[in-house]
Amino acid sequence: MTPRSPETVTLLRDVRPWGGDAVDLQVADGRISAITPHDPTVPAAVADGVVDGHGLLALPGLVNAHAHVDKSWWGKPWVSYGGEATTQGRIAHERAHRDELGIPGVDVTLAVLREFLRHGTTAIRTHVDVDLGLGLRGIEVVREALDAVGGAVHAEIVAFPQDGVLRRPGVLELLDEAAAAGAEHVGGLDPASIDRDPVGQLDGLFAIAERRGVGIDVHLHDGGPLGAFQIELMIERTLRFGLQGRVNVAHGFAVGDLPASRQADLVAAMGEAGITMTTVAPVGAAPLPVHALREAGVAVGLGTDGIRDLWSPYGTGDLLALTTQLARLSRFRRDDELVTAARVASSDAARFVGRDVHDLVVGGRADVVLVDAENVPDAVVRAPGRALVVAGGRVVARDGDVLV
Ligand SMILES: Nc1ccnc(=O)[nH]1
């Protein structure tokens, strides 16, 4: 597929970063090269590459820190949900029906990526299923789809053993192969309840991380003390292997479930080990203590999870709408809390996509989302439509139309 070439931006004029004073953003080589107070005497759109921001609020491109872009049936006729409501039930249902839907497939992944771009997401960490049936084909499909949007979505890939690790001999080797072939992280899945061998699964994953220099990102649905125990096992290994900052717990419902004093101890230990967490702000689970986590040094990322897939019909790919949900579930009301929610979904998620900096600052990748909002709290509670999305210095969406 040949990517279309969207307009390259050299000057994005009259925008209000984080709701502050209007500025003009200069862009060179896909990065923000200068930021100056808005100069109204420079006429709009006199030259190629000059884009008028009309005084709209600017946020950095949204970062979807937990996606499954390989699983969706986005763009296909409705698929009625048919799985049993357990993790194992969903795994079995997906394996039974994905082929008939063409999953994984470049077309569905492309549809998801375009939906992300339309809503202002310019960087993602996506899990991609690796199992005995598919091998590494899912990763190839996702890379092809990423190429097809011309690099507009910057992605880190987690080789994700959705069907289990030790219970499926050969999967650990596939994860190792994926890591050797460039996946940035190896995933895991409920080491206790799926593999029934938490020490074994985690030892296997940490050995790959050490050997290949990749990160670890484990789906942990197990709640309560069982989930907490597995996080402790991860903390021990993170410290032992010196992998601080490289290990993520996804979902981690246990952290929300625990009694207050146990929660505080676990969160403190996670902070000391530099463990990070990603949440999909699920309705019905005890919310993560976002403030306590961040205060303890546990970075929190927000992701859509899979959207419209054989796991669940929900999800639109709109990370700003999900930011509203995170804020609501977290009972955020104050302005500073709502700004925190926006930072979780953008600038503070830099580390989840392998960046030192992801913000509207000189040197940052020119990933910018414009919305018609009074200030950041207003943008978070209303999630207005994205008027303009710039990714790597190119206009990739405008007023709901994707241009790649
Ligand atoms: N929430 C989830 C989506 C997909 N796979 C999982 O294991 N979990």
mmCIF file of C-alpha atoms and ligand atoms in Angstrom:
data_model
loop_
_atom_site.group_PDB
_atom_site.id
_atom_site.type_symbol
_atom_site.label_atom_id
_atom_site.label_comp_id
_atom_site.label_asym_id
_atom_site.label_seq_id
_atom_site.Cartn_x
_atom_site.Cartn_y
_atom_site.Cartn_z
ATOM 1 C CA MET A 1 0.000 0.000 0.000
ATOM 2 C CA THR A 2 1.303 3.467 -0.881
ATOM 3 C CA PRO A 3 0.768 5.963 1.891
ATOM 4 C CA ARG A 4 -0.803 9.214 0.817
ATOM 5 C CA SER A 5 1.393 12.183 1.614
ATOM 6 C CA PRO A 6 -0.336 14.591 3.902
ATOM 7 C CA GLU A 7 0.531 18.251 4.211
ATOM 8 C CA THR A 8 3.833 18.938 5.895
ATOM 9 C CA VAL A 9 3.637 21.685 8.499
ATOM 10 C CA THR A 10 6.366 24.308 8.812
ATOM 11 C CA LEU A 11 4.421 26.743 10.962
ATOM 12 C CA LEU A 12 1.406 26.008 13.142
ATOM 13 C CA ARG A 13 0.259 29.453 14.098
ATOM 14 C CA ASP A 14 -2.068 30.729 16.805
ATOM 15 C CA VAL A 15 -2.489 27.751 19.109
ATOM 16 C CA ARG A 16 -2.720 27.653 22.892
ATOM 17 C CA PRO A 17 -0.496 24.861 24.294
ATOM 18 C CA TRP A 18 -2.109 23.406 27.411
ATOM 19 C CA GLY A 19 -4.568 26.318 27.315
ATOM 20 C CA GLY A 20 -1.877 28.986 27.804
ATOM 21 C CA ASP A 21 -1.171 32.082 25.742
ATOM 22 C CA ALA A 22 -1.346 31.809 21.956
ATOM 23 C CA VAL A 23 1.924 30.855 20.303
ATOM 24 C CA ASP A 24 3.289 30.028 16.872
ATOM 25 C CA LEU A 25 4.957 26.624 16.635
ATOM 26 C CA GLN A 26 7.695 26.229 14.064
ATOM 27 C CA VAL A 27 8.264 22.723 12.785
ATOM 28 C CA ALA A 28 11.321 21.275 11.072
ATOM 29 C CA ASP A 29 12.084 17.643 10.278
ATOM 30 C CA GLY A 30 8.983 16.480 12.112
ATOM 31 C CA ARG A 31 9.965 18.210 15.343
ATOM 32 C CA ILE A 32 9.043 21.441 17.069
ATOM 33 C CA SER A 33 11.950 23.745 16.284
ATOM 34 C CA ALA A 34 10.809 26.999 17.891
ATOM 35 C CA ILE A 35 7.937 28.356 19.943
ATOM 36 C CA THR A 36 7.265 32.084 19.882
ATOM 37 C CA PRO A 37 4.402 34.253 21.101
ATOM 38 C CA HIS A 38 1.711 34.361 18.429
ATOM 39 C CA ASP A 39 2.380 37.113 15.908
ATOM 40 C CA PRO A 40 -0.962 38.192 14.427
ATOM 41 C CA THR A 41 0.749 40.323 11.771
ATOM 42 C CA VAL A 42 1.973 37.211 9.938
ATOM 43 C CA PRO A 43 -0.887 36.365 7.593
ATOM 44 C CA ALA A 44 -2.410 32.894 7.810
ATOM 45 C CA ALA A 45 -1.832 30.438 4.982
ATOM 46 C CA VAL A 46 0.270 32.577 2.703
ATOM 47 C CA ALA A 47 2.719 29.792 2.130
ATOM 48 C CA ASP A 48 2.711 26.038 1.901
ATOM 49 C CA GLY A 49 3.117 24.497 5.299
ATOM 50 C CA VAL A 50 1.564 27.367 7.254
ATOM 51 C CA VAL A 51 -1.424 26.057 9.170
ATOM 52 C CA ASP A 52 -3.762 28.292 11.117
ATOM 53 C CA GLY A 53 -4.721 26.994 14.559
ATOM 54 C CA HIS A 54 -7.405 29.656 15.064
ATOM 55 C CA GLY A 55 -6.534 30.084 18.717
ATOM 56 C CA LEU A 56 -7.589 26.529 19.582
ATOM 57 C CA LEU A 57 -6.307 24.630 22.590
ATOM 58 C CA ALA A 58 -3.291 22.461 21.788
ATOM 59 C CA LEU A 59 -2.319 19.229 23.508
ATOM 60 C CA PRO A 60 0.528 16.920 22.647
ATOM 61 C CA GLY A 61 -0.547 13.938 20.538
ATOM 62 C CA LEU A 62 -2.361 11.451 22.729
ATOM 63 C CA VAL A 63 -0.473 8.333 23.788
ATOM 64 C CA ASN A 64 -2.393 5.081 23.877
ATOM 65 C CA ALA A 65 -0.258 3.060 26.278
ATOM 66 C CA HIS A 66 -2.245 -0.169 26.083
ATOM 67 C CA ALA A 67 -3.765 -1.143 22.770
ATOM 68 C CA HIS A 68 -4.400 -4.376 20.855
ATOM 69 C CA VAL A 69 -4.425 -3.167 17.261
ATOM 70 C CA ASP A 70 -4.266 -6.702 15.867
ATOM 71 C CA LYS A 71 -7.539 -7.989 17.342
ATOM 72 C CA SER A 72 -10.251 -5.679 16.147
ATOM 73 C CA TRP A 73 -13.068 -6.149 13.654
ATOM 74 C CA TRP A 74 -13.394 -2.382 13.260
ATOM 75 C CA GLY A 75 -14.889 -1.548 9.869
ATOM 76 C CA LYS A 76 -16.527 -4.952 9.441
ATOM 77 C CA PRO A 77 -20.199 -5.774 9.932
ATOM 78 C CA TRP A 78 -21.252 -6.107 13.555
ATOM 79 C CA VAL A 79 -20.054 -9.223 15.342
ATOM 80 C CA SER A 80 -22.270 -10.255 18.234
ATOM 81 C CA TYR A 81 -20.367 -11.004 21.400
ATOM 82 C CA GLY A 82 -20.194 -14.730 21.973
ATOM 83 C CA GLY A 83 -17.545 -15.601 24.497
ATOM 84 C CA GLU A 84 -17.867 -16.644 28.083
ATOM 85 C CA ALA A 85 -17.135 -13.817 30.491
ATOM 86 C CA THR A 86 -13.892 -15.191 31.863
ATOM 87 C CA THR A 87 -10.360 -14.624 30.655
ATOM 88 C CA GLN A 88 -10.078 -18.239 29.513
ATOM 89 C CA GLY A 89 -13.528 -18.073 27.896
ATOM 90 C CA ARG A 90 -12.498 -15.045 25.865
ATOM 91 C CA ILE A 91 -9.178 -16.581 24.870
ATOM 92 C CA ALA A 92 -10.970 -19.688 23.572
ATOM 93 C CA HIS A 93 -13.657 -17.661 21.800
ATOM 94 C CA GLU A 94 -11.086 -15.502 20.058
ATOM 95 C CA ARG A 95 -9.039 -18.480 18.898
ATOM 96 C CA ALA A 96 -12.189 -20.169 17.556
ATOM 97 C CA HIS A 97 -13.442 -17.201 15.537
ATOM 98 C CA ARG A 98 -10.574 -14.901 14.579
ATOM 99 C CA ASP A 99 -9.817 -16.656 11.269
ATOM 100 C CA GLU A 100 -13.311 -16.160 9.895
ATOM 101 C CA LEU A 101 -12.991 -12.412 10.581
ATOM 102 C CA GLY A 102 -9.578 -12.138 8.965
ATOM 103 C CA ILE A 103 -7.864 -11.412 12.287
ATOM 104 C CA PRO A 104 -5.035 -10.599 12.298
ATOM 105 C CA GLY A 105 -5.202 -8.654 9.047
ATOM 106 C CA VAL A 106 -3.639 -5.505 7.682
ATOM 107 C CA ASP A 107 -7.047 -4.053 6.788
ATOM 108 C CA VAL A 108 -8.482 -4.267 10.312
ATOM 109 C CA THR A 109 -5.316 -2.990 11.947
ATOM 110 C CA LEU A 110 -5.176 -0.134 9.477
ATOM 111 C CA ALA A 111 -8.793 0.735 10.297
ATOM 112 C CA VAL A 112 -7.914 0.862 14.004
ATOM 113 C CA LEU A 113 -4.812 2.993 13.442
ATOM 114 C CA ARG A 114 -6.787 5.454 11.362
ATOM 115 C CA GLU A 115 -9.450 5.617 14.054
ATOM 116 C CA PHE A 116 -6.719 6.381 16.584
ATOM 117 C CA LEU A 117 -5.301 9.149 14.379
ATOM 118 C CA ARG A 118 -8.744 10.626 13.822
ATOM 119 C CA HIS A 119 -9.034 11.001 17.587
ATOM 120 C CA GLY A 120 -5.587 12.485 18.062
ATOM 121 C CA THR A 121 -3.544 9.466 19.123
ATOM 122 C CA THR A 122 -0.111 9.665 17.553
ATOM 123 C CA ALA A 123 1.837 7.133 19.620
ATOM 124 C CA ILE A 124 0.892 3.732 20.942
ATOM 125 C CA ARG A 125 2.176 0.769 22.850
ATOM 126 C CA THR A 126 0.357 -2.151 21.353
ATOM 127 C CA HIS A 127 0.233 -5.732 22.451
ATOM 128 C CA VAL A 128 0.217 -8.145 19.530
ATOM 129 C CA ASP A 129 -0.794 -11.770 19.954
ATOM 130 C CA VAL A 130 1.959 -14.334 19.617
ATOM 131 C CA ASP A 131 0.836 -17.929 19.913
ATOM 132 C CA LEU A 132 1.427 -21.379 18.507
ATOM 133 C CA GLY A 133 -1.206 -20.891 15.810
ATOM 134 C CA LEU A 134 0.023 -17.537 14.503
ATOM 135 C CA GLY A 135 3.649 -17.539 15.430
ATOM 136 C CA LEU A 136 4.886 -13.998 14.766
ATOM 137 C CA ARG A 137 2.529 -13.306 11.853
ATOM 138 C CA GLY A 138 0.490 -10.806 13.901
ATOM 139 C CA ILE A 139 3.557 -8.650 14.435
ATOM 140 C CA GLU A 140 4.302 -8.633 10.700
ATOM 141 C CA VAL A 141 0.711 -7.608 9.985
ATOM 142 C CA VAL A 142 0.870 -4.762 12.491
ATOM 143 C CA ARG A 143 4.162 -3.522 11.063
ATOM 144 C CA GLU A 144 2.674 -3.533 7.581
ATOM 145 C CA ALA A 145 -0.303 -1.488 8.760
ATOM 146 C CA LEU A 146 1.997 0.971 10.556
ATOM 147 C CA ASP A 147 3.909 1.409 7.299
ATOM 148 C CA ALA A 148 0.650 1.984 5.465
ATOM 149 C CA VAL A 149 -0.048 5.102 7.564
ATOM 150 C CA GLY A 150 3.407 6.318 6.671
ATOM 151 C CA GLY A 151 4.730 6.262 10.210
ATOM 152 C CA ALA A 152 2.046 8.703 11.432
ATOM 153 C CA VAL A 153 1.473 6.432 14.423
ATOM 154 C CA HIS A 154 4.671 5.806 16.340
ATOM 155 C CA ALA A 155 4.407 2.350 17.918
ATOM 156 C CA GLU A 156 6.152 0.130 20.380
ATOM 157 C CA ILE A 157 5.247 -3.532 20.167
ATOM 158 C CA VAL A 158 4.698 -5.968 22.996
ATOM 159 C CA ALA A 159 4.906 -9.598 21.864
ATOM 160 C CA PHE A 160 1.862 -10.803 23.777
ATOM 161 C CA PRO A 161 1.295 -14.459 24.717
ATOM 162 C CA GLN A 162 -2.504 -14.186 24.838
ATOM 163 C CA ASP A 163 -2.961 -17.949 25.010
ATOM 164 C CA GLY A 164 -0.489 -18.467 27.858
ATOM 165 C CA VAL A 165 3.225 -19.064 28.090
ATOM 166 C CA LEU A 166 4.334 -22.172 29.956
ATOM 167 C CA ARG A 167 1.092 -24.021 29.366
ATOM 168 C CA ARG A 168 1.856 -23.794 25.641
ATOM 169 C CA PRO A 169 5.349 -25.185 25.154
ATOM 170 C CA GLY A 170 7.079 -23.250 22.387
ATOM 171 C CA VAL A 171 5.582 -19.857 23.241
ATOM 172 C CA LEU A 172 8.523 -18.735 25.358
ATOM 173 C CA GLU A 173 10.765 -19.420 22.367
ATOM 174 C CA LEU A 174 8.433 -17.394 20.130
ATOM 175 C CA LEU A 175 8.625 -14.471 22.549
ATOM 176 C CA ASP A 176 12.390 -14.704 22.501
ATOM 177 C CA GLU A 177 12.336 -14.727 18.699
ATOM 178 C CA ALA A 178 10.042 -11.696 18.640
ATOM 179 C CA ALA A 179 12.376 -9.837 20.997
ATOM 180 C CA ALA A 180 15.367 -10.736 18.850
ATOM 181 C CA ALA A 181 13.458 -9.497 15.798
ATOM 182 C CA GLY A 182 12.758 -6.062 17.256
ATOM 183 C CA ALA A 183 9.680 -6.197 19.486
ATOM 184 C CA GLU A 184 10.399 -3.652 22.205
ATOM 185 C CA HIS A 185 8.746 -5.658 24.987
ATOM 186 C CA VAL A 186 7.702 -9.163 25.865
ATOM 187 C CA GLY A 187 4.276 -9.594 27.379
ATOM 188 C CA GLY A 188 2.863 -11.981 29.908
ATOM 189 C CA LEU A 189 -0.580 -13.024 31.023
ATOM 190 C CA ASP A 190 -1.835 -13.853 34.506
ATOM 191 C CA PRO A 191 1.158 -16.018 35.396
ATOM 192 C CA ALA A 192 -0.799 -17.640 38.234
ATOM 193 C CA SER A 193 -4.282 -18.201 36.873
ATOM 194 C CA ILE A 194 -3.419 -18.911 33.228
ATOM 195 C CA ASP A 195 -0.111 -20.774 33.469
ATOM 196 C CA ARG A 196 -0.658 -21.838 37.102
ATOM 197 C CA ASP A 197 3.059 -21.249 37.540
ATOM 198 C CA PRO A 198 3.724 -17.597 38.370
ATOM 199 C CA VAL A 199 7.382 -18.093 39.235
ATOM 200 C CA GLY A 200 7.974 -20.096 36.073
ATOM 201 C CA GLN A 201 6.301 -17.628 33.695
ATOM 202 C CA LEU A 202 7.964 -14.592 35.229
ATOM 203 C CA ASP A 203 11.394 -16.227 35.332
ATOM 204 C CA GLY A 204 10.994 -17.057 31.647
ATOM 205 C CA LEU A 205 10.026 -13.487 30.738
ATOM 206 C CA PHE A 206 12.755 -11.871 32.819
ATOM 207 C CA ALA A 207 15.364 -14.165 31.264
ATOM 208 C CA ILE A 208 14.341 -12.933 27.802
ATOM 209 C CA ALA A 209 14.362 -9.312 28.964
ATOM 210 C CA GLU A 210 17.863 -9.728 30.306
ATOM 211 C CA ARG A 211 19.136 -11.579 27.247
ATOM 212 C CA ARG A 212 17.579 -9.311 24.639
ATOM 213 C CA GLY A 213 17.473 -5.958 26.420
ATOM 214 C CA VAL A 214 13.707 -5.586 26.007
ATOM 215 C CA GLY A 215 11.014 -4.455 28.435
ATOM 216 C CA ILE A 216 8.319 -6.545 30.092
ATOM 217 C CA ASP A 217 4.602 -5.723 30.048
ATOM 218 C CA VAL A 218 2.379 -8.233 31.833
ATOM 219 C CA HIS A 219 -1.413 -8.378 31.654
ATOM 220 C CA LEU A 220 -2.503 -9.039 35.202
ATOM 221 C CA HIS A 221 -6.223 -9.534 35.589
ATOM 222 C CA ASP A 222 -5.820 -11.603 38.755
ATOM 223 C CA GLY A 223 -7.161 -9.474 41.592
ATOM 224 C CA GLY A 224 -6.732 -9.310 45.358
ATOM 225 C CA PRO A 225 -3.939 -11.134 47.166
ATOM 226 C CA LEU A 226 -3.192 -13.427 44.198
ATOM 227 C CA GLY A 227 -2.590 -10.448 41.936
ATOM 228 C CA ALA A 228 -0.606 -8.629 44.637
ATOM 229 C CA PHE A 229 1.602 -11.686 45.120
ATOM 230 C CA GLN A 230 2.472 -11.703 41.418
ATOM 231 C CA ILE A 231 3.327 -8.008 41.521
ATOM 232 C CA GLU A 232 5.674 -8.792 44.418
ATOM 233 C CA LEU A 233 7.325 -11.463 42.295
ATOM 234 C CA MET A 234 7.765 -8.868 39.549
ATOM 235 C CA ILE A 235 9.224 -6.340 41.985
ATOM 236 C CA GLU A 236 11.785 -8.873 43.248
ATOM 237 C CA ARG A 237 12.888 -9.770 39.744
ATOM 238 C CA THR A 238 12.953 -6.170 38.531
ATOM 239 C CA LEU A 239 15.383 -5.286 41.321
ATOM 240 C CA ARG A 240 17.428 -8.443 40.876
ATOM 241 C CA PHE A 241 17.934 -7.888 37.135
ATOM 242 C CA GLY A 242 18.273 -4.107 37.379
ATOM 243 C CA LEU A 243 15.245 -3.579 35.143
ATOM 244 C CA GLN A 244 13.910 -0.501 36.931
ATOM 245 C CA GLY A 245 11.734 1.492 34.552
ATOM 246 C CA ARG A 246 11.440 -1.433 32.121
ATOM 247 C CA VAL A 247 8.637 -3.467 33.705
ATOM 248 C CA ASN A 248 4.941 -2.676 33.399
ATOM 249 C CA VAL A 249 1.862 -4.138 35.036
ATOM 250 C CA ALA A 250 -1.152 -3.809 32.744
ATOM 251 C CA HIS A 251 -4.621 -3.645 34.343
ATOM 252 C CA GLY A 252 -3.333 -4.733 37.766
ATOM 253 C CA PHE A 253 -6.832 -4.797 39.217
ATOM 254 C CA ALA A 254 -5.308 -6.121 42.442
ATOM 255 C CA VAL A 255 -3.799 -2.715 43.171
ATOM 256 C CA GLY A 256 -7.264 -1.181 43.249
ATOM 257 C CA ASP A 257 -8.740 -4.089 45.207
ATOM 258 C CA LEU A 258 -6.400 -4.220 48.175
ATOM 259 C CA PRO A 259 -7.187 -2.933 51.646
ATOM 260 C CA ALA A 260 -5.698 0.548 52.178
ATOM 261 C CA SER A 261 -2.623 -0.367 54.217
ATOM 262 C CA ARG A 262 -1.656 -3.298 51.987
ATOM 263 C CA GLN A 263 -2.215 -1.103 48.948
ATOM 264 C CA ALA A 264 0.057 1.620 50.326
ATOM 265 C CA ASP A 265 2.868 -0.869 50.994
ATOM 266 C CA LEU A 266 2.601 -2.453 47.566
ATOM 267 C CA VAL A 267 2.472 0.907 45.786
ATOM 268 C CA ALA A 268 5.552 2.095 47.692
ATOM 269 C CA ALA A 269 7.445 -1.078 46.761
ATOM 270 C CA MET A 270 6.427 -0.692 43.112
ATOM 271 C CA GLY A 271 7.701 2.872 43.149
ATOM 272 C CA GLU A 272 11.031 1.793 44.612
ATOM 273 C CA ALA A 273 11.418 -0.824 41.894
ATOM 274 C CA GLY A 274 10.453 1.631 39.127
ATOM 275 C CA ILE A 275 7.512 -0.523 38.034
ATOM 276 C CA THR A 276 4.952 1.247 35.862
ATOM 277 C CA MET A 277 1.233 0.601 35.358
ATOM 278 C CA THR A 278 -1.204 0.933 32.516
ATOM 279 C CA THR A 279 -4.951 1.054 32.898
ATOM 280 C CA VAL A 280 -7.846 1.029 30.460
ATOM 281 C CA ALA A 281 -10.090 2.795 33.012
ATOM 282 C CA PRO A 282 -12.502 -0.130 33.104
ATOM 283 C CA VAL A 283 -16.020 0.339 34.355
ATOM 284 C CA GLY A 284 -16.773 -2.029 37.212
ATOM 285 C CA ALA A 285 -13.262 -2.631 38.547
ATOM 286 C CA ALA A 286 -11.939 -0.786 41.590
ATOM 287 C CA PRO A 287 -10.114 2.209 40.096
ATOM 288 C CA LEU A 288 -6.352 2.409 40.445
ATOM 289 C CA PRO A 289 -5.184 4.960 43.028
ATOM 290 C CA VAL A 290 -3.739 7.215 40.315
ATOM 291 C CA HIS A 291 -2.527 9.990 42.628
ATOM 292 C CA ALA A 292 -0.942 7.579 45.125
ATOM 293 C CA LEU A 293 0.781 5.680 42.330
ATOM 294 C CA ARG A 294 2.207 8.803 40.740
ATOM 295 C CA GLU A 295 3.281 10.207 44.098
ATOM 296 C CA ALA A 296 5.119 6.945 44.820
ATOM 297 C CA GLY A 297 6.918 7.221 41.478
ATOM 298 C CA VAL A 298 4.807 4.661 39.631
ATOM 299 C CA ALA A 299 4.142 6.114 36.181
ATOM 300 C CA VAL A 300 0.579 5.445 35.030
ATOM 301 C CA GLY A 301 -0.379 5.151 31.389
ATOM 302 C CA LEU A 302 -3.837 5.033 29.836
ATOM 303 C CA GLY A 303 -4.907 2.836 26.960
ATOM 304 C CA THR A 304 -7.971 1.831 25.027
ATOM 305 C CA ASP A 305 -7.401 -1.920 25.332
ATOM 306 C CA GLY A 306 -8.697 -3.732 22.284
ATOM 307 C CA ILE A 307 -11.558 -1.930 20.614
ATOM 308 C CA ARG A 308 -14.499 -3.760 19.077
ATOM 309 C CA ASP A 309 -13.000 -7.208 19.146
ATOM 310 C CA LEU A 310 -13.792 -10.759 20.142
ATOM 311 C CA TRP A 311 -13.157 -9.776 23.765
ATOM 312 C CA SER A 312 -15.630 -6.942 23.915
ATOM 313 C CA PRO A 313 -17.785 -4.870 21.557
ATOM 314 C CA TYR A 314 -16.850 -1.664 23.410
ATOM 315 C CA GLY A 315 -14.234 0.958 22.619
ATOM 316 C CA THR A 316 -14.072 3.708 20.025
ATOM 317 C CA GLY A 317 -10.363 4.450 19.937
ATOM 318 C CA ASP A 318 -11.006 7.910 21.380
ATOM 319 C CA LEU A 319 -8.388 8.265 24.086
ATOM 320 C CA LEU A 320 -9.598 11.726 25.107
ATOM 321 C CA ALA A 321 -13.078 10.325 25.797
ATOM 322 C CA LEU A 322 -11.355 7.594 27.779
ATOM 323 C CA THR A 323 -9.504 10.305 29.684
ATOM 324 C CA THR A 324 -12.901 11.669 30.713
ATOM 325 C CA GLN A 325 -13.765 8.165 31.913
ATOM 326 C CA LEU A 326 -10.500 7.816 33.845
ATOM 327 C CA ALA A 327 -11.087 11.176 35.495
ATOM 328 C CA ARG A 328 -14.665 10.316 36.405
ATOM 329 C CA LEU A 329 -13.869 6.867 37.753
ATOM 330 C CA SER A 330 -11.005 8.394 39.721
ATOM 331 C CA ARG A 331 -13.456 10.988 41.087
ATOM 332 C CA PHE A 332 -11.281 13.826 39.803
ATOM 333 C CA ARG A 333 -12.971 17.198 40.183
ATOM 334 C CA ARG A 334 -10.327 19.827 40.777
ATOM 335 C CA ASP A 335 -8.658 21.530 37.810
ATOM 336 C CA ASP A 336 -5.230 20.190 38.757
ATOM 337 C CA GLU A 337 -6.643 16.641 38.812
ATOM 338 C CA LEU A 338 -8.209 17.069 35.384
ATOM 339 C CA VAL A 339 -4.919 18.385 34.031
ATOM 340 C CA THR A 340 -3.231 15.333 35.549
ATOM 341 C CA ALA A 341 -5.634 13.115 33.606
ATOM 342 C CA ALA A 342 -4.669 14.911 30.378
ATOM 343 C CA ARG A 343 -0.972 14.479 31.200
ATOM 344 C CA VAL A 344 -1.473 10.762 31.886
ATOM 345 C CA ALA A 345 -2.957 10.495 28.395
ATOM 346 C CA SER A 346 -0.206 12.491 26.685
ATOM 347 C CA SER A 347 2.990 14.124 27.966
ATOM 348 C CA ASP A 348 3.507 11.891 31.003
ATOM 349 C CA ALA A 349 3.164 8.765 28.863
ATOM 350 C CA ALA A 350 6.399 9.451 26.956
ATOM 351 C CA ARG A 351 8.134 6.521 28.657
ATOM 352 C CA PHE A 352 5.459 4.078 27.500
ATOM 353 C CA VAL A 353 6.420 4.743 23.902
ATOM 354 C CA GLY A 354 10.162 4.930 24.377
ATOM 355 C CA ARG A 355 10.518 8.691 24.414
ATOM 356 C CA ASP A 356 12.367 10.949 26.817
ATOM 357 C CA VAL A 357 10.092 13.856 26.035
ATOM 358 C CA HIS A 358 6.645 14.016 24.546
ATOM 359 C CA ASP A 359 5.329 17.526 24.892
ATOM 360 C CA LEU A 360 4.772 20.816 23.118
ATOM 361 C CA VAL A 361 8.353 21.883 23.653
ATOM 362 C CA VAL A 362 11.267 22.614 21.351
ATOM 363 C CA GLY A 363 12.804 19.308 20.306
ATOM 364 C CA GLY A 364 9.612 17.310 20.876
ATOM 365 C CA ARG A 365 8.139 15.361 17.953
ATOM 366 C CA ALA A 366 5.597 17.644 16.302
ATOM 367 C CA ASP A 367 2.560 15.649 17.462
ATOM 368 C CA VAL A 368 -0.210 18.129 18.195
ATOM 369 C CA VAL A 369 -3.953 17.849 18.752
ATOM 370 C CA LEU A 370 -6.187 20.900 18.533
ATOM 371 C CA VAL A 371 -9.558 21.093 20.223
ATOM 372 C CA ASP A 372 -12.052 23.875 20.685
ATOM 373 C CA ALA A 373 -11.935 24.093 24.469
ATOM 374 C CA GLU A 374 -11.596 26.882 26.991
ATOM 375 C CA ASN A 375 -8.867 25.165 28.962
ATOM 376 C CA VAL A 376 -7.515 21.667 29.674
ATOM 377 C CA PRO A 377 -10.125 20.784 32.334
ATOM 378 C CA ASP A 378 -12.842 21.741 29.840
ATOM 379 C CA ALA A 379 -11.204 19.548 27.182
ATOM 380 C CA VAL A 380 -10.998 16.614 29.590
ATOM 381 C CA VAL A 381 -14.580 16.720 30.775
ATOM 382 C CA ARG A 382 -16.061 17.297 27.295
ATOM 383 C CA ALA A 383 -13.644 15.524 24.964
ATOM 384 C CA PRO A 384 -14.594 17.783 22.047
ATOM 385 C CA GLY A 385 -13.932 16.677 18.472
ATOM 386 C CA ARG A 386 -10.381 16.939 17.257
ATOM 387 C CA ALA A 387 -10.171 19.923 14.906
ATOM 388 C CA LEU A 388 -6.643 19.135 13.735
ATOM 389 C CA VAL A 389 -4.162 16.353 14.364
ATOM 390 C CA VAL A 390 -0.512 16.733 13.443
ATOM 391 C CA ALA A 391 1.807 13.724 13.686
ATOM 392 C CA GLY A 392 5.520 14.011 13.085
ATOM 393 C CA GLY A 393 4.942 17.425 11.511
ATOM 394 C CA ARG A 394 2.275 16.308 9.049
ATOM 395 C CA VAL A 395 -1.457 17.028 9.115
ATOM 396 C CA VAL A 396 -2.965 13.559 9.547
ATOM 397 C CA ALA A 397 -6.546 14.442 10.470
ATOM 398 C CA ARG A 398 -8.764 17.463 10.213
ATOM 399 C CA ASP A 399 -12.311 17.884 11.536
ATOM 400 C CA GLY A 400 -12.816 14.151 11.845
ATOM 401 C CA ASP A 401 -11.357 13.230 8.453
ATOM 402 C CA VAL A 402 -8.240 11.092 8.422
ATOM 403 C CA LEU A 403 -5.813 12.208 5.748
ATOM 404 C CA VAL A 404 -3.513 9.177 5.692
HETATM 405 N N1 LIG B 1 -8.400 -6.878 28.517
HETATM 406 C C1 LIG B 1 -7.804 -7.775 27.712
HETATM 407 C C2 LIG B 1 -7.913 -7.658 26.341
HETATM 408 C C3 LIG B 1 -7.284 -8.593 25.571
HETATM 409 N N2 LIG B 1 -6.574 -9.572 26.130
HETATM 410 C C4 LIG B 1 -6.480 -9.668 27.459
HETATM 411 O O1 LIG B 1 -5.831 -10.583 27.986
HETATM 412 N N3 LIG B 1 -7.097 -8.764 28.248
#
